[in-house]
Amino acid sequence: MRRAFALAAQGPERGINPRVGCVILSPDGRTLAEGFHRGAGTAHAEVDALSRLAPGAASGATAVVSLEPCNHTGRTGPCAEALIAAGIARVVYTVADPGEASSGGAERLRAAGVEVAGGVLVADGEALLDDWLVAARLGRPVVTVKWASTLDGRAAAADGSSQWITGPEARADVHRERAAADAIIAGIGTVLADDPALTARTPDGRPLPRQPRPVVVGHRPVPDDAAVRRHPLPLTTLPGDDLAAELAGLHREGVRSVFVEGGPALASSIVRAGLADRLLVYLAPALLGGPRTALDALGVTSIDEAIRYRFTEVVPLGADLKITARPEGAR
């Protein structure tokens, strides 16, 4: 199975489809073929591995796969059917496919007389699939809410100035985080006030190879001359009336992770709605005081109603701290 994980890791880290690896073993344990998924529209890992064998060579063999074989027809056919047709006798996998359309491969295999064993090295399998798996279970992208603040929780000074609360190391890390997301979301208030480009850049301003899709939330129009309109990817605008439904719509369009960097109003709306899967806070050793807090009202009126998160990582970045937190009970 660990070899299947290593194969899967060769596939694209982000995308509509998961990273999957497959190893075909002979009845005596020899490796007959290997395969992995190279991205949307290409052969799935099981089919990729089977394609490397002569007809009939997989009869009686075992397929070790890093995700339950799919059971639906999309751009490619169902892997469960391909394994059955090849004469595979046993399938071993880690995590069950949570997709509404693609799940059920294990049941289909068993119905055809194939021996199936799931749940092998589940923690490793979930770590490999990461955001894709969580997004599939939620039916929406994984949401990271980011802000930079001082020790006293201020995101700007009383006059509204905020550049720069954190140092260059933290700012460079923010751009790496942006590049890792499928989309970056800002509120229209932030766009009108700060005119952000919503791109991922190097410290000297050069664009990183991978860019997040820009999304602006709010009813007011984005000006024609706004920097975000010069983004290399098309701009998406959302009203923000039903954030859960709008995020689900982005998921249907292939967005599996979003990076919310849109000011306290939007961040607070996301947190208040229970949609923040990850908080990313860059904490500067400074004090500003005043009214410009990192979050607005969350509907919490007493300490018993506090929205609890747990720290999963605290990393020094220059003079600042990068703090990652997830909701209590989340993975």
XYZ file of C-alpha atoms in Angstrom, residues 22-284:
263
model
C -2.414 1.234 -7.938
C -0.145 -1.829 -7.754
C -1.129 -5.130 -9.401
C 0.344 -8.179 -7.610
C 0.542 -11.753 -8.845
C -0.887 -14.556 -6.646
C 2.637 -15.160 -5.301
C 3.185 -11.479 -4.450
C 5.243 -10.273 -7.399
C 4.554 -6.810 -8.818
C 3.019 -7.188 -12.246
C 2.213 -3.554 -13.032
C 1.854 -0.116 -11.486
C -0.149 2.955 -12.374
C -1.339 6.324 -11.128
C -3.819 9.008 -12.120
C -2.304 11.926 -14.022
C -5.237 14.338 -13.866
C -8.778 14.902 -15.088
C -9.529 13.148 -18.371
C -6.639 10.672 -18.095
C -6.861 7.007 -17.160
C -7.558 6.272 -13.509
C -4.818 4.494 -11.574
C -6.353 1.027 -11.878
C -6.863 1.325 -15.635
C -3.386 2.828 -16.044
C -1.867 -0.201 -14.283
C -3.987 -2.736 -16.178
C -3.051 -1.130 -19.500
C 0.553 -2.191 -18.906
C -0.370 -5.892 -18.899
C -1.114 -8.274 -21.709
C -4.733 -9.491 -21.960
C -5.395 -12.109 -19.295
C -2.211 -11.330 -17.339
C -4.178 -9.882 -14.402
C -6.399 -12.934 -13.956
C -6.292 -14.054 -10.314
C -4.147 -11.066 -9.291
C -4.561 -8.575 -6.445
C -5.023 -4.847 -6.999
C -3.754 -2.603 -4.195
C -5.291 0.865 -4.562
C -4.983 4.015 -2.472
C -8.726 4.794 -2.797
C -11.809 2.611 -3.233
C -12.216 1.946 -6.979
C -14.850 4.200 -8.508
C -18.200 2.938 -9.711
C -19.350 5.586 -12.162
C -18.828 6.719 -15.723
C -17.474 10.222 -16.158
C -14.724 11.135 -18.586
C -13.548 7.562 -18.094
C -15.356 4.327 -17.284
C -15.824 2.770 -13.834
C -12.646 1.255 -12.414
C -14.600 -1.442 -10.598
C -15.811 -2.755 -13.956
C -12.301 -2.619 -15.429
C -10.933 -4.698 -12.546
C -13.722 -7.244 -12.882
C -13.219 -7.506 -16.640
C -9.478 -8.046 -16.143
C -10.110 -11.024 -13.852
C -8.750 -9.421 -10.663
C -9.437 -11.772 -7.740
C -8.776 -9.424 -4.803
C -8.810 -5.663 -4.213
C -7.237 -3.921 -1.218
C -7.816 -0.198 -0.643
C -7.500 2.435 2.076
C -10.269 5.028 2.171
C -13.821 4.602 0.928
C -14.765 6.901 -1.953
C -17.170 9.486 -0.456
C -18.435 10.724 -3.823
C -22.187 10.537 -4.291
C -21.805 9.378 -7.879
C -18.505 7.518 -7.702
C -18.896 5.465 -4.506
C -20.028 1.847 -4.356
C -17.078 0.302 -6.146
C -16.383 -2.152 -3.318
C -19.968 -3.391 -3.363
C -19.878 -3.803 -7.135
C -16.657 -5.812 -6.868
C -18.053 -8.062 -4.142
C -21.197 -8.652 -6.175
C -18.961 -9.950 -8.977
C -17.183 -12.365 -6.614
C -14.055 -10.282 -6.049
C -12.580 -10.411 -2.530
C -12.379 -6.860 -1.145
C -10.532 -5.477 1.886
C -10.788 -1.788 2.795
C -9.542 0.412 5.614
C -5.810 -0.331 5.209
C -3.550 2.484 6.497
C -6.512 4.855 6.602
C -4.675 7.721 8.330
C -2.006 7.722 5.630
C -4.611 7.493 2.894
C -6.556 10.438 4.293
C -3.390 12.505 4.647
C -2.557 11.822 0.997
C -6.013 12.800 -0.253
C -6.159 15.799 2.108
C -8.433 18.609 0.860
C -9.964 16.528 -1.939
C -11.316 13.988 0.523
C -12.679 16.558 2.980
C -14.284 18.539 0.155
C -15.915 15.399 -1.243
C -17.384 14.604 2.166
C -18.615 18.164 2.706
C -19.885 18.754 -0.821
C -18.056 22.093 -0.877
C -14.456 23.299 -0.960
C -12.272 23.161 2.130
C -12.252 26.724 3.488
C -9.184 28.423 4.950
C -9.806 31.803 6.603
C -6.658 33.909 6.868
C -5.872 37.128 8.636
C -2.853 38.974 9.958
C -3.154 40.718 13.305
C -1.282 42.184 16.214
C -1.081 40.588 19.639
C -4.209 42.478 20.641
C -6.171 41.158 17.657
C -6.091 44.284 15.488
C -5.928 43.909 11.708
C -5.344 47.621 11.086
C -4.607 50.845 12.889
C -7.358 53.266 13.847
C -6.845 55.206 10.594
C -7.292 52.015 8.553
C -3.637 51.530 7.597
C -2.479 47.917 7.717
C 0.663 47.648 5.568
C 2.566 46.013 6.946
C 1.474 44.367 10.199
C 3.675 41.336 9.591
C 7.190 40.999 8.225
C 8.454 39.796 4.833
C 8.728 36.129 5.863
C 5.067 35.962 6.817
C 3.982 37.819 3.691
C 5.941 35.425 1.472
C 4.288 32.494 3.223
C 0.838 33.967 2.556
C 1.570 33.927 -1.167
C 2.644 30.282 -0.980
C -0.640 29.502 0.783
C -2.556 31.378 -1.896
C -0.857 29.344 -4.621
C -1.826 26.116 -2.880
C -5.548 26.961 -3.022
C -7.868 26.512 -5.974
C -9.549 29.873 -5.358
C -8.968 33.030 -3.327
C -11.993 34.910 -1.988
C -12.257 38.550 -0.976
C -15.212 40.718 -0.058
C -16.195 43.595 -2.305
C -15.493 46.032 0.540
C -11.865 44.949 0.608
C -11.627 45.115 -3.173
C -12.974 48.678 -3.215
C -10.839 49.820 -0.284
C -7.502 48.094 -1.002
C -7.670 47.106 -4.707
C -5.922 43.738 -4.178
C -4.699 41.738 -7.166
C -5.585 38.384 -5.495
C -2.585 36.771 -7.159
C 0.195 34.605 -5.734
C 3.591 36.254 -6.113
C 7.244 35.931 -5.150
C 8.741 38.527 -2.767
C 10.000 40.518 -5.763
C 6.550 40.605 -7.345
C 6.839 37.876 -9.965
C 3.787 35.611 -10.346
C 4.078 32.105 -8.969
C 3.486 29.248 -11.449
C 0.156 28.309 -9.895
C -2.508 30.953 -9.378
C -5.751 30.727 -7.380
C -8.991 31.551 -9.140
C -10.178 35.017 -7.980
C -13.614 35.295 -6.378
C -15.236 38.473 -5.064
C -18.248 38.309 -2.740
C -20.802 41.104 -2.452
C -23.534 42.965 -4.311
C -21.584 46.028 -5.367
C -19.930 45.803 -8.799
C -16.209 45.286 -9.199
C -14.796 48.372 -10.970
C -13.612 47.880 -14.532
C -10.150 49.142 -13.606
C -9.794 47.005 -10.447
C -6.512 45.114 -10.155
C -8.369 41.820 -9.757
C -9.705 42.186 -13.301
C -6.104 41.853 -14.518
C -5.754 38.488 -12.794
C -4.578 35.739 -15.202
C -7.697 33.709 -14.399
C -11.300 34.817 -14.994
C -13.013 36.640 -12.133
C -15.997 35.021 -10.401
C -18.454 37.197 -8.468
C -20.896 35.871 -5.875
C -23.625 37.767 -3.997
C -22.810 36.236 -0.613
C -26.466 35.766 0.304
C -26.049 32.028 0.930
C -22.370 31.284 1.397
C -22.864 27.539 1.913
C -24.794 27.177 -1.347
C -22.349 29.402 -3.215
C -19.386 27.377 -1.969
C -21.186 24.200 -3.069
C -21.533 25.793 -6.499
C -17.779 26.385 -6.634
C -17.261 22.722 -5.709
C -19.393 21.664 -8.670
C -17.106 23.775 -10.858
C -14.044 21.859 -9.659
C -12.888 24.084 -6.789
C -11.718 21.909 -3.898
C -10.056 24.513 -1.656
C -10.576 28.222 -1.089
C -8.445 30.820 0.669
C -10.528 33.551 2.279
C -8.575 36.784 2.547
C -11.266 39.378 2.375
C -11.400 41.489 5.502
C -13.208 41.085 8.840
C -16.773 41.204 7.479
C -16.375 38.269 5.102
C -14.159 36.298 7.497
C -16.707 36.733 10.270
C -19.557 35.624 8.002
C -17.663 32.460 7.077
C -16.812 31.647 10.708
C -20.303 32.513 11.939
C -21.822 30.142 9.359
C -19.586 27.283 10.540
C -17.807 27.102 7.195
C -14.227 27.746 8.345
C -12.352 24.440 8.200
C -8.983 26.028 8.923
C -7.903 29.294 10.476
C -4.565 30.685 9.368
C -3.440 33.555 11.576
C -0.215 35.500 11.139
C 0.449 37.072 14.530
C 2.785 40.057 14.812
